[in-house]
mmCIF file of C-alpha atoms in Angstrom:
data_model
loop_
_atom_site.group_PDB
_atom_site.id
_atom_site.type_symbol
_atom_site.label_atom_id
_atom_site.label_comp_id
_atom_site.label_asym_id
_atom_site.label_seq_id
_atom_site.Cartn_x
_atom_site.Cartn_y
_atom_site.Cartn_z
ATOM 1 C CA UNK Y 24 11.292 -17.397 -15.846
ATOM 2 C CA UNK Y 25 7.880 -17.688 -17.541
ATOM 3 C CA UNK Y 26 5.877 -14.071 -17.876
ATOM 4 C CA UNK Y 27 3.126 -15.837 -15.249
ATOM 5 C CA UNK Y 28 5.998 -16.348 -12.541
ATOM 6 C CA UNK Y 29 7.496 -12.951 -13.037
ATOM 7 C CA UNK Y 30 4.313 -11.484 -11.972
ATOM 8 C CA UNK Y 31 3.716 -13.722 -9.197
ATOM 9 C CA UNK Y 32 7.333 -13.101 -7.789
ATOM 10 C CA UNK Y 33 7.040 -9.589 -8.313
ATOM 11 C CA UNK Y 34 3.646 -9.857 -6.212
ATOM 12 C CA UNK Y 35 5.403 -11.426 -4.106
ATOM 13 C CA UNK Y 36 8.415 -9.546 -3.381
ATOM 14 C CA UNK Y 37 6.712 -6.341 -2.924
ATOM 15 C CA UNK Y 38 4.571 -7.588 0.044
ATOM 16 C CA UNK Y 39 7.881 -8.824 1.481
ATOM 17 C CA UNK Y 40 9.346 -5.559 1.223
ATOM 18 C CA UNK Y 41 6.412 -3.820 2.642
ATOM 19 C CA UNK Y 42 6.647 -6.348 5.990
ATOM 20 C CA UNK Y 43 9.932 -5.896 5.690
ATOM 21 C CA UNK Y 44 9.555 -2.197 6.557
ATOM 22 C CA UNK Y 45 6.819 -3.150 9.069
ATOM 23 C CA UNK Y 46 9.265 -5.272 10.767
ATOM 24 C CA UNK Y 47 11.659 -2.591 11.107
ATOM 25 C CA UNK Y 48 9.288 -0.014 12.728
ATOM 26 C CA UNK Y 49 7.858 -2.261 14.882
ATOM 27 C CA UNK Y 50 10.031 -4.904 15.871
ATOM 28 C CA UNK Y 51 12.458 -1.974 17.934
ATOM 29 C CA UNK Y 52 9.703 -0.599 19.782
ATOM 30 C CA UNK Y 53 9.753 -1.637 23.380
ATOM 31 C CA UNK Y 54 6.659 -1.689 25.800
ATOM 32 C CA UNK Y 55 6.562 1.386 26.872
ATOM 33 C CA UNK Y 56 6.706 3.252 23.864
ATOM 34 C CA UNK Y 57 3.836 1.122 22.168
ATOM 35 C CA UNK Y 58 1.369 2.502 24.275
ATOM 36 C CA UNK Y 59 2.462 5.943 22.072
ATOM 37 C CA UNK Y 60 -0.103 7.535 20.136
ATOM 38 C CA UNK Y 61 0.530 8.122 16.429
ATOM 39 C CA UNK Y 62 -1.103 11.597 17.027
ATOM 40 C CA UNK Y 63 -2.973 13.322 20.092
ATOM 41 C CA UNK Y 64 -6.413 11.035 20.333
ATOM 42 C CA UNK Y 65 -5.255 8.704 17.385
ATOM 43 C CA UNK Y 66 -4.456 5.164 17.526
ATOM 44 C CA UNK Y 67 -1.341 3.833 20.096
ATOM 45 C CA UNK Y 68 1.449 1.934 18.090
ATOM 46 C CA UNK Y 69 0.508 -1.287 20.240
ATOM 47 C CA UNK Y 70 -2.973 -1.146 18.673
ATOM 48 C CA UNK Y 71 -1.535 -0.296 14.831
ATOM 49 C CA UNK Y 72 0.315 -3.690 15.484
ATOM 50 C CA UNK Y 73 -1.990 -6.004 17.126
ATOM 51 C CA UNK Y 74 -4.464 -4.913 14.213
ATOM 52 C CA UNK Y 75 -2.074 -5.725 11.423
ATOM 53 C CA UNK Y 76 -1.511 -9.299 13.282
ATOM 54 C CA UNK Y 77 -5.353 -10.037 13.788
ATOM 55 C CA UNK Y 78 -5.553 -8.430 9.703
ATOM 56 C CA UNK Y 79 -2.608 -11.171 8.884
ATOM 57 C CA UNK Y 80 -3.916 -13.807 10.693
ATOM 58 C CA UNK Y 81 -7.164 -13.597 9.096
ATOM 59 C CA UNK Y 82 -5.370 -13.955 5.301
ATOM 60 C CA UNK Y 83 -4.470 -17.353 6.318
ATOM 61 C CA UNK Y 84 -7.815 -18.820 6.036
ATOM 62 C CA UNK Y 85 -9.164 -16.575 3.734
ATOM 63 C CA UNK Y 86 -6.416 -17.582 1.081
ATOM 64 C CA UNK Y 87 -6.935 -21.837 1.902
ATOM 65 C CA UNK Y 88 -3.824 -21.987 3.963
ATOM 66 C CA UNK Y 89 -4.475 -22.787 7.580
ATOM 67 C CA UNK Y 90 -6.681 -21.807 10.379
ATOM 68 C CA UNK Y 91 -6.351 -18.736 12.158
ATOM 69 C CA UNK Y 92 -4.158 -18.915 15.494
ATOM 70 C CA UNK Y 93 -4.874 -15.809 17.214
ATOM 71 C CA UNK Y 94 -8.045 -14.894 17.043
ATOM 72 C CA UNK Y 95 -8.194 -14.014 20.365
ATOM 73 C CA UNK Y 96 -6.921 -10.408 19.153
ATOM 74 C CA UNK Y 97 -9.958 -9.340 17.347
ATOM 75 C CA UNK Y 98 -11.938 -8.469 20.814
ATOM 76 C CA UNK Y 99 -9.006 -5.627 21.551
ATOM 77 C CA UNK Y 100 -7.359 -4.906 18.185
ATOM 78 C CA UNK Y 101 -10.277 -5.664 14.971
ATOM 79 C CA UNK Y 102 -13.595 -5.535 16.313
ATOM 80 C CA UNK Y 103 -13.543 -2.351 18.488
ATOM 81 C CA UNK Y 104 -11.535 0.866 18.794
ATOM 82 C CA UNK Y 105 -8.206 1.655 20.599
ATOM 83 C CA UNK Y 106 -8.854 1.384 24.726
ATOM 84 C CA UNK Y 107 -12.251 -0.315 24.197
ATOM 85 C CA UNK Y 108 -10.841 -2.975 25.864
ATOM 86 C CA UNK Y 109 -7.851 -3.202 27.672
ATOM 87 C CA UNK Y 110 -4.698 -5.381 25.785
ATOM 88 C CA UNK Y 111 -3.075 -7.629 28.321
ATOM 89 C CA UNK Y 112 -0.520 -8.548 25.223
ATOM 90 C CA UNK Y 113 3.381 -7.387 25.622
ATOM 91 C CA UNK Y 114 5.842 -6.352 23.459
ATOM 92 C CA UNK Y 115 7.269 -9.845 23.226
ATOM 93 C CA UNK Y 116 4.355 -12.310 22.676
ATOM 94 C CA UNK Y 117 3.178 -9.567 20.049
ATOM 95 C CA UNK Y 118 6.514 -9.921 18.243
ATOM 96 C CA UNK Y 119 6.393 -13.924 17.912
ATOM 97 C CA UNK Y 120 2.346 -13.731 16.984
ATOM 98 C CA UNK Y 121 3.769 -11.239 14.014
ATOM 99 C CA UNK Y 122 7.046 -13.187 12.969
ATOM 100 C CA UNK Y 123 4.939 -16.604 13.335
ATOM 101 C CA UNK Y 124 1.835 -14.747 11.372
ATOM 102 C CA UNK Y 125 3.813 -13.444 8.180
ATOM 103 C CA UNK Y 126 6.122 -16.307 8.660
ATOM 104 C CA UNK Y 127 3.461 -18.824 7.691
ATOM 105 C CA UNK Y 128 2.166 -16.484 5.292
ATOM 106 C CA UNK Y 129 5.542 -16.157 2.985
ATOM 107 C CA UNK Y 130 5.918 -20.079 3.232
ATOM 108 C CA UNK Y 131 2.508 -20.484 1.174
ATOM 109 C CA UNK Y 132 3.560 -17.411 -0.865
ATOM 110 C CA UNK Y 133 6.684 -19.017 -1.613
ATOM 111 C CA UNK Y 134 5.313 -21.938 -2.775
ATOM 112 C CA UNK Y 135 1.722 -20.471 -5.011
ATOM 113 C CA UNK Y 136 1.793 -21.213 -8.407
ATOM 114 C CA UNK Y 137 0.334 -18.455 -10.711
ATOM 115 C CA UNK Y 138 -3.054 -20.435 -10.991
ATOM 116 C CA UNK Y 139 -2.816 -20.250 -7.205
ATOM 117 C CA UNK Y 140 -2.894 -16.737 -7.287
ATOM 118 C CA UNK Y 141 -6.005 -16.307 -9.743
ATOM 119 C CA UNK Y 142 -8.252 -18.911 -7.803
ATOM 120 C CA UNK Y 143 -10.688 -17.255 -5.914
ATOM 121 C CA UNK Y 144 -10.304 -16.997 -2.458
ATOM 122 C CA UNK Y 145 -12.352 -18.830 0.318
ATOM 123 C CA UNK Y 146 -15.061 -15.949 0.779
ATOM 124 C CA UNK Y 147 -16.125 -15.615 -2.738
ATOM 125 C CA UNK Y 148 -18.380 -17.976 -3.575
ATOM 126 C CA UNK Y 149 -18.051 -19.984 -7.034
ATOM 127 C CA UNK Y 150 -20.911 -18.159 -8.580
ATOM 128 C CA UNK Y 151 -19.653 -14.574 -7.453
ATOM 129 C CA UNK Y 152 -16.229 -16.102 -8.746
ATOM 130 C CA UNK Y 153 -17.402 -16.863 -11.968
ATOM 131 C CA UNK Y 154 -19.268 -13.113 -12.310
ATOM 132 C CA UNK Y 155 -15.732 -11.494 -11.183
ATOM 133 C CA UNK Y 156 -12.495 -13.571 -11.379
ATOM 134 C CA UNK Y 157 -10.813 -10.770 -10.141
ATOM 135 C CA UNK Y 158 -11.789 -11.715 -6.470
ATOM 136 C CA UNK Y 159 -8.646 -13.998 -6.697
ATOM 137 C CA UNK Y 160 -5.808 -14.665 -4.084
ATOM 138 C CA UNK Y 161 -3.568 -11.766 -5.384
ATOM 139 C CA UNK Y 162 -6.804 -9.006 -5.033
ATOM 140 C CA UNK Y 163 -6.420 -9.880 -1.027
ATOM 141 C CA UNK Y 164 -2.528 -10.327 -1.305
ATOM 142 C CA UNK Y 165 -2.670 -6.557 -3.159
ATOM 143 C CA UNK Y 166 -5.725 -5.357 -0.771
ATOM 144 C CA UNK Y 167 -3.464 -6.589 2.452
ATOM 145 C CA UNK Y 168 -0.236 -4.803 0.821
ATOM 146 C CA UNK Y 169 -1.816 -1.355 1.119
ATOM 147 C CA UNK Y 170 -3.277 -2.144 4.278
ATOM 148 C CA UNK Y 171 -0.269 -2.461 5.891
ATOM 149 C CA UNK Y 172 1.351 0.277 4.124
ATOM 150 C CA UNK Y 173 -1.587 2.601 5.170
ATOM 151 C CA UNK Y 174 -1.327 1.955 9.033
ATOM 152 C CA UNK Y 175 2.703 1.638 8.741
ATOM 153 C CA UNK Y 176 2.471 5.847 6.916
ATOM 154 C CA UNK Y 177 0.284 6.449 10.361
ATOM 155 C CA UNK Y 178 2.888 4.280 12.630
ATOM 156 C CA UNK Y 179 5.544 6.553 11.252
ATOM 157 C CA UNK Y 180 4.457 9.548 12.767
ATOM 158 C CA UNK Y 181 4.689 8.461 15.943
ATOM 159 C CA UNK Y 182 6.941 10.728 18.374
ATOM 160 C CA UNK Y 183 9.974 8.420 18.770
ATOM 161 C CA UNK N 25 -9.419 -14.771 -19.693
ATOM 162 C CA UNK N 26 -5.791 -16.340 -18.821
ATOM 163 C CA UNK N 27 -3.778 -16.765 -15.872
ATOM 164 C CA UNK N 28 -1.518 -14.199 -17.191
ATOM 165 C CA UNK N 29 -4.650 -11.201 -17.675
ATOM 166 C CA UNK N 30 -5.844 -12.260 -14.808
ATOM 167 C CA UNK N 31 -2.917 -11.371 -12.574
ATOM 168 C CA UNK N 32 -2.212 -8.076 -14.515
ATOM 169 C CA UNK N 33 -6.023 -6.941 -14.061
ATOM 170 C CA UNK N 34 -5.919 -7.772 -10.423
ATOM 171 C CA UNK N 35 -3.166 -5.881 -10.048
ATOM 172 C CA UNK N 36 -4.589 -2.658 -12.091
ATOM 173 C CA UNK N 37 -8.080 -3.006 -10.561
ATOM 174 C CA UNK N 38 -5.848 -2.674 -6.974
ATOM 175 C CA UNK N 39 -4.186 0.205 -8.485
ATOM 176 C CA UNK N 40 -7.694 2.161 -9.394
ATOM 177 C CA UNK N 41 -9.078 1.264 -5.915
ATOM 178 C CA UNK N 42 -6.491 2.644 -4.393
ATOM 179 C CA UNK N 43 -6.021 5.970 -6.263
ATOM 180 C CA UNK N 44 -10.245 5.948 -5.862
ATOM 181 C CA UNK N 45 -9.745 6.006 -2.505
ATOM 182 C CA UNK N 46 -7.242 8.748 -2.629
ATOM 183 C CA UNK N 47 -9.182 10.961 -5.229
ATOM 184 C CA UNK N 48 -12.324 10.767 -2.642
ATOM 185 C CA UNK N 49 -9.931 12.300 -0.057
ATOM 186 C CA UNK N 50 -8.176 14.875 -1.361
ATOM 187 C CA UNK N 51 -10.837 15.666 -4.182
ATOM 188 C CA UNK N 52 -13.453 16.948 -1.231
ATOM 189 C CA UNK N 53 -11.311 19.005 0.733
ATOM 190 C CA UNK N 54 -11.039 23.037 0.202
ATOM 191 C CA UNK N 55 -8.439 25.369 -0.123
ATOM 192 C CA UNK N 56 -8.568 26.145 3.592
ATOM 193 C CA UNK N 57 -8.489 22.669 4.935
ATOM 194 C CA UNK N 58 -5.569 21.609 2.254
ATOM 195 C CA UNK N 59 -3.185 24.501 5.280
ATOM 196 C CA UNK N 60 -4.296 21.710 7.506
ATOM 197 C CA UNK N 61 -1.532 19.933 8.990
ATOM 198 C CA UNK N 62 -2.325 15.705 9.380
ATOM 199 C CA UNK N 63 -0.781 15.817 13.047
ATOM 200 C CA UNK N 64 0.850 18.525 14.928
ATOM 201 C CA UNK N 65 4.334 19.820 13.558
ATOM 202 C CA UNK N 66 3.917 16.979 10.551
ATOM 203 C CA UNK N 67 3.006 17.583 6.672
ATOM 204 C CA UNK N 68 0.074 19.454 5.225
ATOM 205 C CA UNK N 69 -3.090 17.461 3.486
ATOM 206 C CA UNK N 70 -1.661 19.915 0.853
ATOM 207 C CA UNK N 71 2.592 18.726 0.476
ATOM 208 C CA UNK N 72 0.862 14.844 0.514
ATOM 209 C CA UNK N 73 -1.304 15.946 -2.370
ATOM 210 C CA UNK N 74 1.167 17.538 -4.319
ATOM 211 C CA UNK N 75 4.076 15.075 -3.234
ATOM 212 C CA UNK N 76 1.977 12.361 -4.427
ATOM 213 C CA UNK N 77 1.019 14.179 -8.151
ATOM 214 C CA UNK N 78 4.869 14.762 -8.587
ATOM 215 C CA UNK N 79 5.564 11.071 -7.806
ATOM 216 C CA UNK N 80 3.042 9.865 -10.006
ATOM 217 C CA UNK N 81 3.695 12.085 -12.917
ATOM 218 C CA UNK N 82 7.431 10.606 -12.822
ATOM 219 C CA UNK N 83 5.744 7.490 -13.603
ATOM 220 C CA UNK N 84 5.355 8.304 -16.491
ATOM 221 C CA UNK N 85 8.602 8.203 -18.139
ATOM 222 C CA UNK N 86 9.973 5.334 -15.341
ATOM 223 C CA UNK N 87 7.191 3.393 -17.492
ATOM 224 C CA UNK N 88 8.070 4.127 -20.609
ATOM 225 C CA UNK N 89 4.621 5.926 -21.013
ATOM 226 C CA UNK N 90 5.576 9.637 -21.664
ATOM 227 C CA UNK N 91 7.454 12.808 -20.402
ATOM 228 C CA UNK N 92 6.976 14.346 -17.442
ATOM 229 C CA UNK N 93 4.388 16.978 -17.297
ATOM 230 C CA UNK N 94 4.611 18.870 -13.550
ATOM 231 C CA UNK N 95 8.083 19.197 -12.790
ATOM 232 C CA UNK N 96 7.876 22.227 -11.530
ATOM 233 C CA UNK N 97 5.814 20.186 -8.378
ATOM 234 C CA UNK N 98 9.130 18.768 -7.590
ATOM 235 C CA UNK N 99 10.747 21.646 -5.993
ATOM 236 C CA UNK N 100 8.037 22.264 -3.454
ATOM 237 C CA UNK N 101 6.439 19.118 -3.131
ATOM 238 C CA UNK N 102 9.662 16.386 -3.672
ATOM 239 C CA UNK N 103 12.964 17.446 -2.964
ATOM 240 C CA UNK N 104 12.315 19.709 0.240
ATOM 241 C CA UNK N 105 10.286 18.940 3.334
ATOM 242 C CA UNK N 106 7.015 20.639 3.737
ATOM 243 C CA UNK N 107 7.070 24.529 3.864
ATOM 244 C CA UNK N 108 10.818 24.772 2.671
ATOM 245 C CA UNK N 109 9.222 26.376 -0.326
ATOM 246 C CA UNK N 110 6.290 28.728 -0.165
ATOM 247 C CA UNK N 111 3.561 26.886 -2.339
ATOM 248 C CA UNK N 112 1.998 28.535 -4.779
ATOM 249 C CA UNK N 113 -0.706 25.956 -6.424
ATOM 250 C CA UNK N 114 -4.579 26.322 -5.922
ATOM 251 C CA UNK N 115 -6.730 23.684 -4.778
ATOM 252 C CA UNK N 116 -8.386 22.993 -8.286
ATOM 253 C CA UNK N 117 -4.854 23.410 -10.207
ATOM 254 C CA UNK N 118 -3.533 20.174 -8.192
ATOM 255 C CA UNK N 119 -7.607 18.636 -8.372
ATOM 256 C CA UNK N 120 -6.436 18.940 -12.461
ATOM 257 C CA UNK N 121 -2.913 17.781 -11.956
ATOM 258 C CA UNK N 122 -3.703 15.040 -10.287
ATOM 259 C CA UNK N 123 -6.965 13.725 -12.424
ATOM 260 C CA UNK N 124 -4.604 14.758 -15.566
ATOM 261 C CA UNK N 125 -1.529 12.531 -14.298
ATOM 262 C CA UNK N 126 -3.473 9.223 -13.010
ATOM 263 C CA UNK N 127 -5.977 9.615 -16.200
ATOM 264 C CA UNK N 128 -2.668 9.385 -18.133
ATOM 265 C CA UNK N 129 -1.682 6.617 -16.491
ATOM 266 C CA UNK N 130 -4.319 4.726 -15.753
ATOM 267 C CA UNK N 131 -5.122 5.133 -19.477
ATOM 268 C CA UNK N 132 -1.844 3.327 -20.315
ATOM 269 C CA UNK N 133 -2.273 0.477 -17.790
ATOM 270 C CA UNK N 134 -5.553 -0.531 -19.445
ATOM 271 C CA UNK N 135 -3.286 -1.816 -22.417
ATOM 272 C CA UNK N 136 -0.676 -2.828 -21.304
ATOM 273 C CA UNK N 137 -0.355 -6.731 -21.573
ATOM 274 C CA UNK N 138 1.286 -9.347 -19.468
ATOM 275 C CA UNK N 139 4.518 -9.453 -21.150
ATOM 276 C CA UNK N 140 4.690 -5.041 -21.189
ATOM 277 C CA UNK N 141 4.554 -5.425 -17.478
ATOM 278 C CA UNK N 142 7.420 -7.711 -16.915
ATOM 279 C CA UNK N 143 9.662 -5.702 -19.229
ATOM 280 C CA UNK N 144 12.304 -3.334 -17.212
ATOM 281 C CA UNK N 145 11.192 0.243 -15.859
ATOM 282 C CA UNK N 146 13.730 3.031 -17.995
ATOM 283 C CA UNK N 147 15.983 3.277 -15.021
ATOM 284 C CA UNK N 148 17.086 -0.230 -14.322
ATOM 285 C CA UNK N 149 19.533 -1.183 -17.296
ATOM 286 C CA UNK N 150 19.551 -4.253 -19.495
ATOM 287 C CA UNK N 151 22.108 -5.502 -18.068
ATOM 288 C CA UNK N 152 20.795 -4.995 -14.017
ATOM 289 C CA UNK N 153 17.620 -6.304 -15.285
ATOM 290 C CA UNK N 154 18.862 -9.548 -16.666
ATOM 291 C CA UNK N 155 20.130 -10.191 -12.939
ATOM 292 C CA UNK N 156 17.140 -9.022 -11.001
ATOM 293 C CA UNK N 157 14.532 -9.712 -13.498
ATOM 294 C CA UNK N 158 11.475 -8.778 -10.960
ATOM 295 C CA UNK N 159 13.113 -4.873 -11.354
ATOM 296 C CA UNK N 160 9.935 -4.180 -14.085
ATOM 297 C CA UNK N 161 6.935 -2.427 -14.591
ATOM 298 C CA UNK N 162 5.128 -4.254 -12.221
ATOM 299 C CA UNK N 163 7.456 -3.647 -9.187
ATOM 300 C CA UNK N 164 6.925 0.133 -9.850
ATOM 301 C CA UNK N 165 3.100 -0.294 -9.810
ATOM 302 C CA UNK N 166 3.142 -2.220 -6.266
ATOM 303 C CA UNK N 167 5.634 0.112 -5.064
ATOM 304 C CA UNK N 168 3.508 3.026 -5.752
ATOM 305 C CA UNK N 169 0.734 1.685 -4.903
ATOM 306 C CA UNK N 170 1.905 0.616 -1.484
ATOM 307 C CA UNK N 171 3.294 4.335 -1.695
ATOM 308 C CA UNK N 172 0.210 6.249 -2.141
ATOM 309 C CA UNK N 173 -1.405 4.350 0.514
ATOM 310 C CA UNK N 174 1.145 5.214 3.545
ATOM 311 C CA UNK N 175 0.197 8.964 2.713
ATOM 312 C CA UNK N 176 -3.179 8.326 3.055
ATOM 313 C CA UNK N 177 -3.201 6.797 6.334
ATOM 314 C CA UNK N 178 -1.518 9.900 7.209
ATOM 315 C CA UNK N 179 -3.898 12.280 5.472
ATOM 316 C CA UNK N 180 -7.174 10.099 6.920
ATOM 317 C CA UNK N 181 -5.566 11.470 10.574
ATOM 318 C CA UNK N 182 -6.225 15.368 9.748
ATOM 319 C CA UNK N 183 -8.804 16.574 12.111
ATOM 320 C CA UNK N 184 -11.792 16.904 9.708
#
């Protein structure tokens, strides 16, 4: 394994193990208890979710892989707050939006060369690329990473 | 600048975003407010602070970079829950700490090349590595960095 791959599947490895752990909190959580708060007027789990989802879907695009699919979360879960609109989704179709979502996600991953990673990504244009080539497809993969982990350290506190 | 510095500066540049975002968190808040527990019943802004000095001051030999400095944190802020131990550090003695430990390493990720990165951590051995090469320097970064940000999803829910 050249030094260029080990990076990449180290990259790549940790964002699986942080879904991994996303999976696991969510995934058990049936309808009723997503519409618990993570603390007294904070965010429900259901919302926590559906954000990551709308977050995930988003990367697709943004890193040249597909189009989005469900962007027909961001009115309830990315463009306003928790209960500004009521979420008609359940437990369920959540759950197959999430495993299709990351799902397509790790099949590009797996398959990303190391000069896949440090091409810019589709919102940078090629002049701001050029200025900063850090605004590659690994700053959103790492960006994303902590992302997740931040809401899934909020999800945890979440009376079970 | 190659592929390979261009994945290891992404990665660093995530790192120092990351603890930025931390430092302008826990940096502003006073003695007082530090008491103040992120959701009822649930850790202090105070045990995240100092839980997250102690973990990144063990970095420090996992990397290869240098002893520890603060392990007297460890009792209070690592191996017991919150409160188990009456804590007995000031506001501006864990400000220091914790500009003292991510200075240190921060300072050490700035040189570190491609290749220093993929070597092992100190506590995976030659042997372990050589079957699960993507055990290295790297993973530990990602890991902390996905680390530090699940506490501070949890610290950004303390009522201000």
């Amino acid at each position: 394994m050249t030094v260029e791959e080990s990076l990449v599947r180290t990259a790549v490895a940790t964002w699986k193990s942080n879904i991994d752990r996303a999976n696991k909190l969510f995934s058990g959580v049936s309808d009723a208890h997503l519409q618990q708060e993570v603390a007294p007027g904070k965010n429900r789990l259901i919302y926590l979710w559906g954000h990551l989802i709308a977050v995930h879907d988003a990367m697709l695009p943004l890193l040249g892989i597909g189009p989005r699919r469900y962007a027909d979360l961001d009115a309830a879960f990315l463009e306003g707050a928790d209960r500004a609109i009521d979420v008609v989704f359940t437990r369920d179709e959540l759950k197959a939006r999430w495993d299709n979502t990351n799902g397509a996600l790790q099949e590009a991953f797996d398959r990303f060369t190391a000069a896949d990673w440090t091409a810019r990504h589709t919102v940078v244009s090629e002049a701001d690329f050029a200025a900063n080539p850090l605004r590659n497809r690994l700053s959103v993969l790492l960006s994303r990473a902590a992302h997740v982990s931040y809401h899934l350290g909020q999800a945890a506190l979440a009376p079970k």
